[in-house]
Every structure is written in structure tokens, then in C-alpha cells.
PDB file of C-alpha atoms in Angstrom:
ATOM      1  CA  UNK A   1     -29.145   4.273  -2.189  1.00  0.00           C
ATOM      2  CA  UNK A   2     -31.974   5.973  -2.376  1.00  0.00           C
ATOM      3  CA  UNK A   3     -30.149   9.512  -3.580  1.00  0.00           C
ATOM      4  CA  UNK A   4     -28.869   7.238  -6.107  1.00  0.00           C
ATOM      5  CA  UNK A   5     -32.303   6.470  -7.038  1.00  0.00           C
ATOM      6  CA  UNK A   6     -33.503   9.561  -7.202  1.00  0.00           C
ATOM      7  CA  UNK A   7     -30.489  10.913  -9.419  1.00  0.00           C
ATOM      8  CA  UNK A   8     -30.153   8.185 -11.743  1.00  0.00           C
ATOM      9  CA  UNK A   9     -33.910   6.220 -11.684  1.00  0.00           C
ATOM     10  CA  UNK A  10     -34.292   2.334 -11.102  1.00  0.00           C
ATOM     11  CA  UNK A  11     -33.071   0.898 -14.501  1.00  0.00           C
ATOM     12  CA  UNK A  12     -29.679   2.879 -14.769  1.00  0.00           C
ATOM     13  CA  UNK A  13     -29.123   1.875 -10.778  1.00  0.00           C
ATOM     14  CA  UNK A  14     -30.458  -1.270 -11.656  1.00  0.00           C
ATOM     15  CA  UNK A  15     -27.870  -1.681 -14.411  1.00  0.00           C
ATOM     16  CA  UNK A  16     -24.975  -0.145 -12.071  1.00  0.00           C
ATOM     17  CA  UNK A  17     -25.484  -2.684  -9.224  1.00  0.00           C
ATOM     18  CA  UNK A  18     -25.397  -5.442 -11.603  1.00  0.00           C
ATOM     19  CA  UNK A  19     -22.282  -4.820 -12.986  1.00  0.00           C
ATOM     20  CA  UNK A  20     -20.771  -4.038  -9.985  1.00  0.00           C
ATOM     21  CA  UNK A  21     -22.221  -7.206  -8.485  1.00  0.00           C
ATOM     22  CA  UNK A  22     -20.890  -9.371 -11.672  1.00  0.00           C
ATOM     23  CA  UNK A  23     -17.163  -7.579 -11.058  1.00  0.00           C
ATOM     24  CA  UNK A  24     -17.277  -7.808  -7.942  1.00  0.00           C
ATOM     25  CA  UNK A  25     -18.043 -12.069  -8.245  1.00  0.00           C
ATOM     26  CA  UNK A  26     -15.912 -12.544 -11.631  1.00  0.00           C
ATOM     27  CA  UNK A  27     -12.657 -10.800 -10.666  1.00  0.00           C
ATOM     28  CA  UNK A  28     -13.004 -10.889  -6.796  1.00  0.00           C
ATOM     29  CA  UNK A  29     -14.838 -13.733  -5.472  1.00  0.00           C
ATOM     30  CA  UNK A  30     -14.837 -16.250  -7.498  1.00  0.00           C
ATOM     31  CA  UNK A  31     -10.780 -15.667  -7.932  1.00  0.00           C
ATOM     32  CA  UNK A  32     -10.426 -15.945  -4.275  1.00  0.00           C
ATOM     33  CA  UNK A  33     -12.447 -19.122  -3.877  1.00  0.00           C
ATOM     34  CA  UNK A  34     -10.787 -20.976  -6.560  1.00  0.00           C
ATOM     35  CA  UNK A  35      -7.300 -19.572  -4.468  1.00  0.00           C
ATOM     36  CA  UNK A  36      -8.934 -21.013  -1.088  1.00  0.00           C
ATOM     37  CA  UNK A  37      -9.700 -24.542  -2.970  1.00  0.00           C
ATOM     38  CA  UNK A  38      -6.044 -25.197  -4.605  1.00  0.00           C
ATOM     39  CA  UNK A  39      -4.420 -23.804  -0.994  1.00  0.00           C
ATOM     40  CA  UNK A  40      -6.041 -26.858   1.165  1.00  0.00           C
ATOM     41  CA  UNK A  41      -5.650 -29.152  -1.648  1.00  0.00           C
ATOM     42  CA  UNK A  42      -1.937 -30.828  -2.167  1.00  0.00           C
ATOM     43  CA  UNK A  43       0.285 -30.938  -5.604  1.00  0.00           C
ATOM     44  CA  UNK A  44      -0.529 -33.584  -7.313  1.00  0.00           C
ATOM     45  CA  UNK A  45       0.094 -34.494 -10.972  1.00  0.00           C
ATOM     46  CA  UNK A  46      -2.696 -34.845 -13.234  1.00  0.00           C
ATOM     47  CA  UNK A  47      -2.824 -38.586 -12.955  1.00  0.00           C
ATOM     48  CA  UNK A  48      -3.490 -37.873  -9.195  1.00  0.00           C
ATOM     49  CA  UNK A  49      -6.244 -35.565  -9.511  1.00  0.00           C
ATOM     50  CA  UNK A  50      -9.523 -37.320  -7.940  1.00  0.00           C
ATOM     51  CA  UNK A  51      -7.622 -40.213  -6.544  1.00  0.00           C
ATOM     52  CA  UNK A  52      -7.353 -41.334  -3.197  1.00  0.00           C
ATOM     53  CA  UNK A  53      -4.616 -38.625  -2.444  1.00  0.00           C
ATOM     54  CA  UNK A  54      -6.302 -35.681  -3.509  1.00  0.00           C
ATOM     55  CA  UNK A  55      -8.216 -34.537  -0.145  1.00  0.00           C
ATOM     56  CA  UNK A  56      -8.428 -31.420   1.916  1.00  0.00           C
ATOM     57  CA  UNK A  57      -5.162 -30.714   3.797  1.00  0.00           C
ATOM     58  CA  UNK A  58      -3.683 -27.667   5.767  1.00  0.00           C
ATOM     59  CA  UNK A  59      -0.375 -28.817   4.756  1.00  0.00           C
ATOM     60  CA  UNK A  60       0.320 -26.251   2.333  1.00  0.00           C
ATOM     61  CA  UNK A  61      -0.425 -23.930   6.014  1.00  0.00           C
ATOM     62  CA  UNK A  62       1.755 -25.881   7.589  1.00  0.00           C
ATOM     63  CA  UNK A  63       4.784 -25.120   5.239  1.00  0.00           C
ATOM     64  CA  UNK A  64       5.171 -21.723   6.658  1.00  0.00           C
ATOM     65  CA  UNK A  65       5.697 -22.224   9.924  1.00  0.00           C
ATOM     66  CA  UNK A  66       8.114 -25.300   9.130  1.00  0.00           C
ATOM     67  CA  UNK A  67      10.243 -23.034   6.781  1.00  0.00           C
ATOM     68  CA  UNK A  68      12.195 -20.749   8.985  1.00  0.00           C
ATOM     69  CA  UNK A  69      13.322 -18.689   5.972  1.00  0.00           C
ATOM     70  CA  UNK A  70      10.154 -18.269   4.531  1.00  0.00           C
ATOM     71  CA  UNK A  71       8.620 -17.284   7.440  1.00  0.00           C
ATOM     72  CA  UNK A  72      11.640 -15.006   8.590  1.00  0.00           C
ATOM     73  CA  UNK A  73      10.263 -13.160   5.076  1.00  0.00           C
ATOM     74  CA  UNK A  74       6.990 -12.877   5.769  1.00  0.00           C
ATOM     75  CA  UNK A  75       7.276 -11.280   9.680  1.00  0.00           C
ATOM     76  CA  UNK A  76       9.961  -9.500   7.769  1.00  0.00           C
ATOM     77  CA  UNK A  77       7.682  -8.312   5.466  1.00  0.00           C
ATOM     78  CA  UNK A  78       5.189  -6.951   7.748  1.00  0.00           C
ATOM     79  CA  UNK A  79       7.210  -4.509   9.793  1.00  0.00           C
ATOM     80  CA  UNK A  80       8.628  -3.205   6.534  1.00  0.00           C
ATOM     81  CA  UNK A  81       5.544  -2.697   5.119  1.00  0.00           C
ATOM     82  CA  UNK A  82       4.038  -1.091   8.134  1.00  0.00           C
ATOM     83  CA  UNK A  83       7.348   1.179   8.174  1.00  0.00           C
ATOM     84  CA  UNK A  84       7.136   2.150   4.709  1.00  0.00           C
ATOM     85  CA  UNK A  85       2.957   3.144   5.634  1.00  0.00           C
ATOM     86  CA  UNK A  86       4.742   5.213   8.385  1.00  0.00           C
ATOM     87  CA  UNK A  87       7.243   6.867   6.405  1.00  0.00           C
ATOM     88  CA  UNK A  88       4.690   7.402   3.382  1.00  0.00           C
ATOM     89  CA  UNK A  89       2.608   9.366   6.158  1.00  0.00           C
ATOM     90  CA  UNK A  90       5.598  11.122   7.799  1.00  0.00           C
ATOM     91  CA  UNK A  91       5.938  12.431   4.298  1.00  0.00           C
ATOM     92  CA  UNK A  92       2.854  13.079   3.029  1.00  0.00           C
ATOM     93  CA  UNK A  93       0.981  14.908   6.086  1.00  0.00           C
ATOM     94  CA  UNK A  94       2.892  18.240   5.988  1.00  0.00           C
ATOM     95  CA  UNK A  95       2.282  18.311   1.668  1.00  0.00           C
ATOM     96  CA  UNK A  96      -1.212  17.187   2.402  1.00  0.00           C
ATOM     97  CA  UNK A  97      -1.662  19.862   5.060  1.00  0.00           C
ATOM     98  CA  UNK A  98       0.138  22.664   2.712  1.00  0.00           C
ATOM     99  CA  UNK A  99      -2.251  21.861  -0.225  1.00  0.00           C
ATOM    100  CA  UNK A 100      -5.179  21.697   1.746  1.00  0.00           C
ATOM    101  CA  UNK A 101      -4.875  24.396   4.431  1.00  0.00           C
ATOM    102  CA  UNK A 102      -2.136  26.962   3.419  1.00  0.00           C
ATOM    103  CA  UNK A 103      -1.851  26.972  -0.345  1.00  0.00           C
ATOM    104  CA  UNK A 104      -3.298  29.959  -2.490  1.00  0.00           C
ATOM    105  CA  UNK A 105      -6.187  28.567  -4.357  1.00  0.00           C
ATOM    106  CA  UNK A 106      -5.024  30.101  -7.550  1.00  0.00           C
ATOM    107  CA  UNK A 107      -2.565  27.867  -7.448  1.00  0.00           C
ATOM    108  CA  UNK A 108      -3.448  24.722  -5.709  1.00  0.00           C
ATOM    109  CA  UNK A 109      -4.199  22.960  -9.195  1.00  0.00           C
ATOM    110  CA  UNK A 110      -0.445  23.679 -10.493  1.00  0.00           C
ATOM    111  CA  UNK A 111       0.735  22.258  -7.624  1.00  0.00           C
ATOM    112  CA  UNK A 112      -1.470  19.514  -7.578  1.00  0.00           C
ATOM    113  CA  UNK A 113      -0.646  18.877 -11.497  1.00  0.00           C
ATOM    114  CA  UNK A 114       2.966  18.738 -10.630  1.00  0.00           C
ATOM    115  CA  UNK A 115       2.906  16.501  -8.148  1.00  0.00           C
ATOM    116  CA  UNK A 116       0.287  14.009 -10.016  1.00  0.00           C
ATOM    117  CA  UNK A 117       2.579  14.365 -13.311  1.00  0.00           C
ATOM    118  CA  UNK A 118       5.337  12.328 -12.517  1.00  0.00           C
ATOM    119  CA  UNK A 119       3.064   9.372 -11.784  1.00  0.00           C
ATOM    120  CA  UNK A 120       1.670   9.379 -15.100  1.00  0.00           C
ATOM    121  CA  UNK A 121       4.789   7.263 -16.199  1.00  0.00           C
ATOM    122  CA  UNK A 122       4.913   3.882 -15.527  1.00  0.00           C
ATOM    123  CA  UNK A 123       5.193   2.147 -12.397  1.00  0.00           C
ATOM    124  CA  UNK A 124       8.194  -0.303 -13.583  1.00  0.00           C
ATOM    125  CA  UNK A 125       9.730   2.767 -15.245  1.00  0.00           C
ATOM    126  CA  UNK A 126       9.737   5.159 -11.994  1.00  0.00           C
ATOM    127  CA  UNK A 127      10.877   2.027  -9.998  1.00  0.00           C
ATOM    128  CA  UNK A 128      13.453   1.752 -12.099  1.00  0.00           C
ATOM    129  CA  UNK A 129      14.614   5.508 -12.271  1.00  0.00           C
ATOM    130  CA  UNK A 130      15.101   4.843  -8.155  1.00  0.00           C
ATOM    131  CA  UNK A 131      17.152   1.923  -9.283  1.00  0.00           C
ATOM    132  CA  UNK A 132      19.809   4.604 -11.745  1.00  0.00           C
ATOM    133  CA  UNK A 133      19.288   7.026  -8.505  1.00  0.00           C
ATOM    134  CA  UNK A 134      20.704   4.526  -5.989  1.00  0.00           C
ATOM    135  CA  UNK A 135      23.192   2.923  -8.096  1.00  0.00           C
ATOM    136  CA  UNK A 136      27.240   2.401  -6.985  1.00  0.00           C
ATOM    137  CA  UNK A 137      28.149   4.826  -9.229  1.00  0.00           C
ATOM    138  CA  UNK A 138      24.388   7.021  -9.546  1.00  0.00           C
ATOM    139  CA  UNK A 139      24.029  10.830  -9.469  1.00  0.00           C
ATOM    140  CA  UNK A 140      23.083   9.864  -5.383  1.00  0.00           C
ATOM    141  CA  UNK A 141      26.423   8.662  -4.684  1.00  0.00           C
ATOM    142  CA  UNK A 142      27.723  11.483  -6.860  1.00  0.00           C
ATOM    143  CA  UNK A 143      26.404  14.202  -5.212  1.00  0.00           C
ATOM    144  CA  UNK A 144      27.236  12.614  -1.649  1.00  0.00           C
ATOM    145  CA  UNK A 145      31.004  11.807  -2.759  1.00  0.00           C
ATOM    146  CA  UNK A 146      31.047  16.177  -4.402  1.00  0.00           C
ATOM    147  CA  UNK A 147      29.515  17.412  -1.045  1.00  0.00           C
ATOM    148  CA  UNK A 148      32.559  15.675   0.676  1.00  0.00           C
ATOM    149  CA  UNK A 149      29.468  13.932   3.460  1.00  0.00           C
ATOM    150  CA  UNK A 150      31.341  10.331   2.371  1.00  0.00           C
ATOM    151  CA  UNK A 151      34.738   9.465   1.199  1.00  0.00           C
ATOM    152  CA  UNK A 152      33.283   5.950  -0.801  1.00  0.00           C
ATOM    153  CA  UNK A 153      30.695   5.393  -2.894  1.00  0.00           C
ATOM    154  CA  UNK A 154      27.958   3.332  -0.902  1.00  0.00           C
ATOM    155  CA  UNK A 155      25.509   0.419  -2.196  1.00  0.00           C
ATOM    156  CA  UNK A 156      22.473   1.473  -1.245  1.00  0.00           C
ATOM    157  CA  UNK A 157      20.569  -1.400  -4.168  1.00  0.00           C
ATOM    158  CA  UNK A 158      19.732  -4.760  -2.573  1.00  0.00           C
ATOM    159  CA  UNK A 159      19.111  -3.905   1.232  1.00  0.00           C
ATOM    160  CA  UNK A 160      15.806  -2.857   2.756  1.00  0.00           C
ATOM    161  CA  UNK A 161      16.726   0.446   2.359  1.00  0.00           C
ATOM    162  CA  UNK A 162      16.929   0.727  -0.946  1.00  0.00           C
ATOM    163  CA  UNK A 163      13.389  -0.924  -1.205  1.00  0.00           C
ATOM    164  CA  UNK A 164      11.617   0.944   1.627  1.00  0.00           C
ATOM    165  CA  UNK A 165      12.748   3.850  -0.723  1.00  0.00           C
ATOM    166  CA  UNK A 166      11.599   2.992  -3.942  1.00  0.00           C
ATOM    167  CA  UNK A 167       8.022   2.412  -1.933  1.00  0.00           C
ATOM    168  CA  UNK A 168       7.512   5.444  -0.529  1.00  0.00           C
ATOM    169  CA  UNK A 169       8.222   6.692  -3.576  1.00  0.00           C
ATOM    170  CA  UNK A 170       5.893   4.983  -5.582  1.00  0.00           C
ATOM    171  CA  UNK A 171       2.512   4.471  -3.244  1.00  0.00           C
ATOM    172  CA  UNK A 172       2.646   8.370  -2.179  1.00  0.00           C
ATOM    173  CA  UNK A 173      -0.305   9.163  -3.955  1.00  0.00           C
ATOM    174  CA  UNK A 174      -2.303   6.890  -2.118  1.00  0.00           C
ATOM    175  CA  UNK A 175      -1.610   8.693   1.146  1.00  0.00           C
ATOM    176  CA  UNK A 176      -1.661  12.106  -0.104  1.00  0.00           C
ATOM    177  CA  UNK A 177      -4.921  12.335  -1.431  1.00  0.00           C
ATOM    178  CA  UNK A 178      -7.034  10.645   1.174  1.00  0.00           C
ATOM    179  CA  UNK A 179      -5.202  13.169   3.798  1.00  0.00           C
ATOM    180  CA  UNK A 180      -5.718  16.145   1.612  1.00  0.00           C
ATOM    181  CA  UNK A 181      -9.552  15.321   1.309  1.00  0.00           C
ATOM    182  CA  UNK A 182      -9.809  14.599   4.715  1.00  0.00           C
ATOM    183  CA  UNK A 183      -7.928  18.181   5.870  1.00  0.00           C
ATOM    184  CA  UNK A 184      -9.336  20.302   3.204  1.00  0.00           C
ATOM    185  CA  UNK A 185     -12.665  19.253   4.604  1.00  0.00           C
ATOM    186  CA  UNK A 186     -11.654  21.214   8.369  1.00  0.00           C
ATOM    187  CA  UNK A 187     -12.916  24.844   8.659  1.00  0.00           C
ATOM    188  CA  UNK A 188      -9.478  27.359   8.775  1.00  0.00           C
ATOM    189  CA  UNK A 189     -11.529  29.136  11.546  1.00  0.00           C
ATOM    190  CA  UNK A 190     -11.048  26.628  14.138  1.00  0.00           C
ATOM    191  CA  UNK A 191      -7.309  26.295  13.326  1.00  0.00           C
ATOM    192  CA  UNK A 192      -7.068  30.340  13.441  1.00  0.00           C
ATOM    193  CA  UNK A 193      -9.152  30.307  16.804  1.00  0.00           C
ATOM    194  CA  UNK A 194      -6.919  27.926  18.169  1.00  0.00           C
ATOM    195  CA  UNK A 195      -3.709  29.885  17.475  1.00  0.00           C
ATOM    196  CA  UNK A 196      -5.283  33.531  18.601  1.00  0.00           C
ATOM    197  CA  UNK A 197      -5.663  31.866  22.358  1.00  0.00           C
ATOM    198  CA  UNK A 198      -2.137  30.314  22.089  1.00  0.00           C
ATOM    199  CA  UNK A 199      -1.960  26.966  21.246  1.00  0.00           C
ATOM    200  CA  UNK A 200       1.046  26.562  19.243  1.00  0.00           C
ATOM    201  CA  UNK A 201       1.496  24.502  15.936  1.00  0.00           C
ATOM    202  CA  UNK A 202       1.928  20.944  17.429  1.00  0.00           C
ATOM    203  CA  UNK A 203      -0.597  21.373  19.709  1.00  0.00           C
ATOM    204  CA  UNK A 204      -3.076  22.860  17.357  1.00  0.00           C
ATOM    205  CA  UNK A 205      -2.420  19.406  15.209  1.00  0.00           C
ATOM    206  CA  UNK A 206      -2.605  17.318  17.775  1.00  0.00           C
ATOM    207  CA  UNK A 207      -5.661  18.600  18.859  1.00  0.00           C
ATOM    208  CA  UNK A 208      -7.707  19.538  15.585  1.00  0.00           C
ATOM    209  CA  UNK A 209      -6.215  18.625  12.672  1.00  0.00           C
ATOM    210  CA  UNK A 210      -4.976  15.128  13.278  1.00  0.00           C
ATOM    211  CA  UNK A 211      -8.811  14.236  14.870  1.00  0.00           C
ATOM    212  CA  UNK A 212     -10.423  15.814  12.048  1.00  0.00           C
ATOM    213  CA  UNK A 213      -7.948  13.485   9.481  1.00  0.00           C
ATOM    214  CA  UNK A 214      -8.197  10.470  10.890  1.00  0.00           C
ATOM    215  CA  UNK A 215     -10.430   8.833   8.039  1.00  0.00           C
ATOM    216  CA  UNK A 216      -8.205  10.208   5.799  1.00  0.00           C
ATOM    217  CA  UNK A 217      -5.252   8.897   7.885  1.00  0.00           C
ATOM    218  CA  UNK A 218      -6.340   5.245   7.994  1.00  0.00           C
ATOM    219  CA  UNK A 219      -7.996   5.240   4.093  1.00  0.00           C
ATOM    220  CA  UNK A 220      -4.145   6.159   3.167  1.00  0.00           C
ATOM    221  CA  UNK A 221      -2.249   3.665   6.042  1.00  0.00           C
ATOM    222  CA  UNK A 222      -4.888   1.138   4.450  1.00  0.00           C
ATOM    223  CA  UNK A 223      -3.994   1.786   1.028  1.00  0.00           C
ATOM    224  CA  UNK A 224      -0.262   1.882   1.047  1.00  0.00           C
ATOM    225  CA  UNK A 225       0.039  -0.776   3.698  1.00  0.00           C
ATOM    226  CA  UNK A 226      -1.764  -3.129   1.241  1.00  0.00           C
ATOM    227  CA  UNK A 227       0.287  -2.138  -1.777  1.00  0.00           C
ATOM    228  CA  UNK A 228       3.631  -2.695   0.397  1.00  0.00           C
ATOM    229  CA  UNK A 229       3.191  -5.912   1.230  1.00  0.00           C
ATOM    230  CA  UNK A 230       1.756  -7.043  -1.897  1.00  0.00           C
ATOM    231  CA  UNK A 231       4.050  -5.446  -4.246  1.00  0.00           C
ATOM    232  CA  UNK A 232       6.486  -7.575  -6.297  1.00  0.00           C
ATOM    233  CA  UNK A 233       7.895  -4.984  -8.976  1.00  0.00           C
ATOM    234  CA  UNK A 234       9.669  -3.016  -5.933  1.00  0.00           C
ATOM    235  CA  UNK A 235      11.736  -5.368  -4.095  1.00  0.00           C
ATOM    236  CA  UNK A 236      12.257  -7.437  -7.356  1.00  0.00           C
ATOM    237  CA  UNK A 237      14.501  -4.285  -8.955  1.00  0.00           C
ATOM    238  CA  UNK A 238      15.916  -2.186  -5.832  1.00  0.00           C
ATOM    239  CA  UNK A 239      16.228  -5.389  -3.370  1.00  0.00           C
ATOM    240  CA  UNK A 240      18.760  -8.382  -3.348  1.00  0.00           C
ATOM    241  CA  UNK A 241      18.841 -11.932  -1.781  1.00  0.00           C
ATOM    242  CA  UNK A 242      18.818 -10.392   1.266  1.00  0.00           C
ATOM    243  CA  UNK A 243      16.011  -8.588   0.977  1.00  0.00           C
ATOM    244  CA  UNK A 244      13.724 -10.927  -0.155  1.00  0.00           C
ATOM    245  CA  UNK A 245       9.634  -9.945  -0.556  1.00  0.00           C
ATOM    246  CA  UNK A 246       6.979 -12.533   0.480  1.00  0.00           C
ATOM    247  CA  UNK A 247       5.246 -11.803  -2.895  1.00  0.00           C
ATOM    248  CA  UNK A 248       8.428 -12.903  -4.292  1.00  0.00           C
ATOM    249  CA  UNK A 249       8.467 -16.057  -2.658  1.00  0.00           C
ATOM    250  CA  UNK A 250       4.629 -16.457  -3.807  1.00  0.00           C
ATOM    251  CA  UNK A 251       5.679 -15.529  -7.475  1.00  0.00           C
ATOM    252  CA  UNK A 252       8.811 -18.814  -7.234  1.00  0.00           C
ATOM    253  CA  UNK A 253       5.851 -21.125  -5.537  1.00  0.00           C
ATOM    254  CA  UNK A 254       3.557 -20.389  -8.936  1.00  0.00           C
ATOM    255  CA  UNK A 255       5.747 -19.683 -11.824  1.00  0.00           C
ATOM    256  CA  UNK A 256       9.246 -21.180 -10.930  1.00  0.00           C
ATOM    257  CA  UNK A 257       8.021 -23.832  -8.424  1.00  0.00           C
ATOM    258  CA  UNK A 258       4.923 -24.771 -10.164  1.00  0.00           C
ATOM    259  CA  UNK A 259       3.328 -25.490  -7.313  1.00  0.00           C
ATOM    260  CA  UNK A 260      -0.161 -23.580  -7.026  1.00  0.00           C
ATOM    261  CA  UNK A 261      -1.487 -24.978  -3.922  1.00  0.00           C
ATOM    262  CA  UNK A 262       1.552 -24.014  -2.330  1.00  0.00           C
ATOM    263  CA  UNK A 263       1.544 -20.625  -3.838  1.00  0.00           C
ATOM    264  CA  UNK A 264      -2.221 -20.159  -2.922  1.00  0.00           C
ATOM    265  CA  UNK A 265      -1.926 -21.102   0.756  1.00  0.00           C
ATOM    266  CA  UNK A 266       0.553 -18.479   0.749  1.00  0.00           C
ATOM    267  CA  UNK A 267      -1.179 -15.552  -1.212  1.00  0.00           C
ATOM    268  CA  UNK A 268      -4.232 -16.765   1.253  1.00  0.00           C
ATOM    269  CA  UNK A 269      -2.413 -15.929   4.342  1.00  0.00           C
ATOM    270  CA  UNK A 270      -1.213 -12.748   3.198  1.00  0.00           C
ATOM    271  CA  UNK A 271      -4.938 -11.861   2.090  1.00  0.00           C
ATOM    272  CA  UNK A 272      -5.697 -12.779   5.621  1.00  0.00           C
ATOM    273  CA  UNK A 273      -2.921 -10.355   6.862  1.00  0.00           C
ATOM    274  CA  UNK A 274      -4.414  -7.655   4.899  1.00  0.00           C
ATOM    275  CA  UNK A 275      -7.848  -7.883   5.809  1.00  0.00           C
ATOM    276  CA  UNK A 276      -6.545  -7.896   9.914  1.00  0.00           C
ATOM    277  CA  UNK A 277      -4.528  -4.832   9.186  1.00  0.00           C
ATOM    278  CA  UNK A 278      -7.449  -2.931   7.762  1.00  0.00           C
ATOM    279  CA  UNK A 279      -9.912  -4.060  10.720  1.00  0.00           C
ATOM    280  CA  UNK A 280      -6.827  -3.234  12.970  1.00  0.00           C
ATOM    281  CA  UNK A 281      -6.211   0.433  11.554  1.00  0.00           C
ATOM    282  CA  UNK A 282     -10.016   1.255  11.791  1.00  0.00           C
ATOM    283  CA  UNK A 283      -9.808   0.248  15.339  1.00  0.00           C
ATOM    284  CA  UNK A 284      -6.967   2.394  15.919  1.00  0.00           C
ATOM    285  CA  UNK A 285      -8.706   5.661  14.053  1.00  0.00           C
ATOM    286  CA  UNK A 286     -11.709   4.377  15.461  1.00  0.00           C
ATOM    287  CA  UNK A 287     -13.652   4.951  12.012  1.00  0.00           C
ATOM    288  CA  UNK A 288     -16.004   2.822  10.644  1.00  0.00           C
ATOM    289  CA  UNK A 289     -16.604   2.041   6.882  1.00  0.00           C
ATOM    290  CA  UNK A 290     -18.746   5.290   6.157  1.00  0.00           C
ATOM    291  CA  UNK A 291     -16.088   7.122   7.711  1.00  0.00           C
ATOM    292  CA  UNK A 292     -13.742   5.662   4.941  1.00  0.00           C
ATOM    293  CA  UNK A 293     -16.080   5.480   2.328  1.00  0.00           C
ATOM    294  CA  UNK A 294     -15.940   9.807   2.410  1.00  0.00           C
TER     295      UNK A 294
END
């Protein structure tokens, strides 16, 4: 705050707090407490409103762990999410390590342009490109059925897979760039100190680079574990009926159900899911928020 202060003087600050203080209340908090009031409140018809009938409830709670499908989605839902955060960071670590550690300078921005570049299209329209990609009779299943590795063509649309796919995919960013600021940040002199008295490669990460990346780690496990499990556009093109998204059964509760309160109680408890995952992951990388906030 007070290098803010310094930089900027105490009416421009002044003025930045306050906006961010009026976003943060118009599209945040006062969103979220309108979403708390209509989940412990039940479905009533206008005529109902204010009557007897209309009192606090935790019914619309209550619905999930009553509905054995629903809540089959939603446990389903958070060990897909948390493997599609694993397999985003599987990915992403070795590209984030090249581009911060072991890429010539001269060229780190090229290669930084061409992997931001694709992302500069839509997010519907590169979900969808996965969807021509994976399809029964896509270039996928083409080049599979010319290389001779299967004698069928194989559905690879409306499982899990397909969707855990299309994720990765699409949230990579958000794990790249938190790892590559967090690795370009480590001085090469440890890492070449640590090879001239013979560690080897997975030691040397184990013992220096993953340490030295953990805020980076759990900013990025934050951000694409949040994404996963609150996307909708994802599953809703590359899954199926059997691979069903708990935003998806939010979306039917508001917009095909018409049942709000419902639909809140639900969007509330996967807010709540959120919130324990990022408290969990910053216990795990034992960071706190400064740590993240770098």
C-alpha cells in the first residue's frame, strides 16, 4: 500500500480502491448473497412469495444428498476436475520449465507468441475444434486407423475422456504461466551447481526446482481446478449423458427447471467446494496468500 502511495499519490489510489471495492461488492458480493438468500428459501410461485410458506429452509441442501444421481455427478465431478488439474500440470511443467530455464532468450517471445496465439480464438470455437478432432470419423481416428495402431474407428465424444481432453486443452494457460513465473524467478546457478556435484535431473527437480515453484504450482492447480469444475461449455460439446457436469445439472435447475433456489443451493455448494480446494492446495504447497499474490 504504501509503494502504491508513493507511485500513484492518495487521490488516484483513492480512486483505484474504490472501484475495486464497488466491483468487488456489485459483481461479487452482492451476487453471492442474493445466491445464498434464494438457496435456503423454497420455490414458490409468486402468489406464495411472503406467505406463510416462504421461510428459511435447507431443503434445497437436502436435495443433494437425497438424489443419488445428482450427487453421483457432483463426487464425479470432483475427481475429474482434480485429474484434469493433474494432467494440465503433468503437461505444462516440462514447457514451463523449457521456457523459463532452457530456452534462448532471443527466442523465448516467439515461442511464447505461438503458444498464446491459438488461444486468441474463442473458447466455444477451440472446444469445438476438439469436438471435429475426436469425432467417429475425425482426422484422430484417421490417423490411428492409417498407422494400422486400431482396426475400428473408436468414439472417443461423450465419455470422460473426451472431456478431460478438451479441458486440458483449453485451461493450459492458466497453469503455464503461473509455473513459468514462478521457475523463471530460480537462479540457473543453483541448478548448474547441483548437476556439477552429481545430482541428476529428477533429483535436481525434486530438490530445487519443484520447492522454488510451488506458488506457482498451487496459483495454476487453483486456477484450472476452479475452471474444471465450473465449466459448462466443455462437457456440454465433447461429453454425453454419461458424462454429465454438475454445472450442467445447475444450468437444467435455472433455465430448464426454473427452479432458482434449487439451482442456487447447488451453485452454493460448489462455491463452497472451491473455496476448500484453494485453502486445501495452499496447505499442501504450504504458501500463503502473498506467496500467490507474486
Amino acid at each position: 500500500m504504501t509503494e502504491i502511495l508513493r507511485r500513484y499519490g492518495p487521490v488516484l489510489t483513492g480512486a483505484i480502491l474504490l472501484a475495486v471495492a464497488l466491483w468487488l461488492a456489485l459483481l461479487v458480493v452482492l451476487p453471492q448473497l442474493m445466491m445464498i438468500g434464494f438457496s435456503f428459501r423454497p420455490s414458490l410461485p409468486p402468489s406464495k412469495l411472503g406467505g406463510p410458506e416462504d421461510v428459511f429452509t435447507v431443503k434445497n441442501y437436502l436435495t443433494l444428498w437425497t438424489n443419488s444421481i445428482h450427487l453421483a455427478i457432483f463426487l464425479k465431478t470432483i475427481w475429474a476436475s482434480a485429474l484434469v488439474t493433474l494432467t494440465t500440470l503433468a503437461v505444462c511443467y516440462p514447457v514451463a520449465f523449457y521456457l523459463a530455464q532452457v530456452a534462448p532468450k532471443r527466442r523465448l517471445p516467439l515461442l511464447i507468441l505461438m503458444l498464446v496465439v491459438p488461444f486468441w480464438i474463442n473458447e466455444l470455437l477451440r472446444t469445438f475444434s476438439w469436438y471435429i478432432i475426436l469425432a467417429f470419423n475425425g482426422p484422430l481416428n484417421a490417423i490411428l486407423l492409417g498407422l494400422g495402431i486400431i482396426d475400428e474407428p473408436q468414439r472417443f465424444l461423450g465419455g470422460d475422456g473426451g472431456v478431460i481432453v478438451g479441458m486440458v486443452y483449453v485451461y493450459i494457460l492458466f497453469m503455464v504461466f503461473p509455473l513459468y513465473n514462478a521457475i523463471e524467478s530460480l537462479d540457473r546457478n543453483q541448478i548448474e551447481a547441483a548437476r556439477d556435484l552429481g545430482a541428476g535431473w529428477l533429483r535436481i527437480h525434486r530438490r530445487i526446482v519443484l520447492p522454488h515453484a510451488k506458488p506457482g504450482i498451487a496459483v495454476g492447480c487453483i486456477m484450472t481446478f476452479m475452471l474444471a469444475a465450473g465449466s459448462y461449455a466443455v462437457p456440454a460439446l465433447l461429453g454425453g449423458p454419461n458424462s454429465r457436469w454438475f454445472t450442467e445439472i445447475i444450468y437444467n435447475w435455472f433455465f430448464e427447471g426454473g427452479n432458482w433456489n434449487q439451482g442456487a443451493a447447488y451453485a452454493f455448494i460448489l462455491l463452497v467446494l472451491c473455496i476448500g480446494f484453494i485453502l486445501g492446495a495452499m496447505r499442501l504447497f504450504r504458501v500463503g496468500l502473498a506467496d500467490i499474490a507474486k
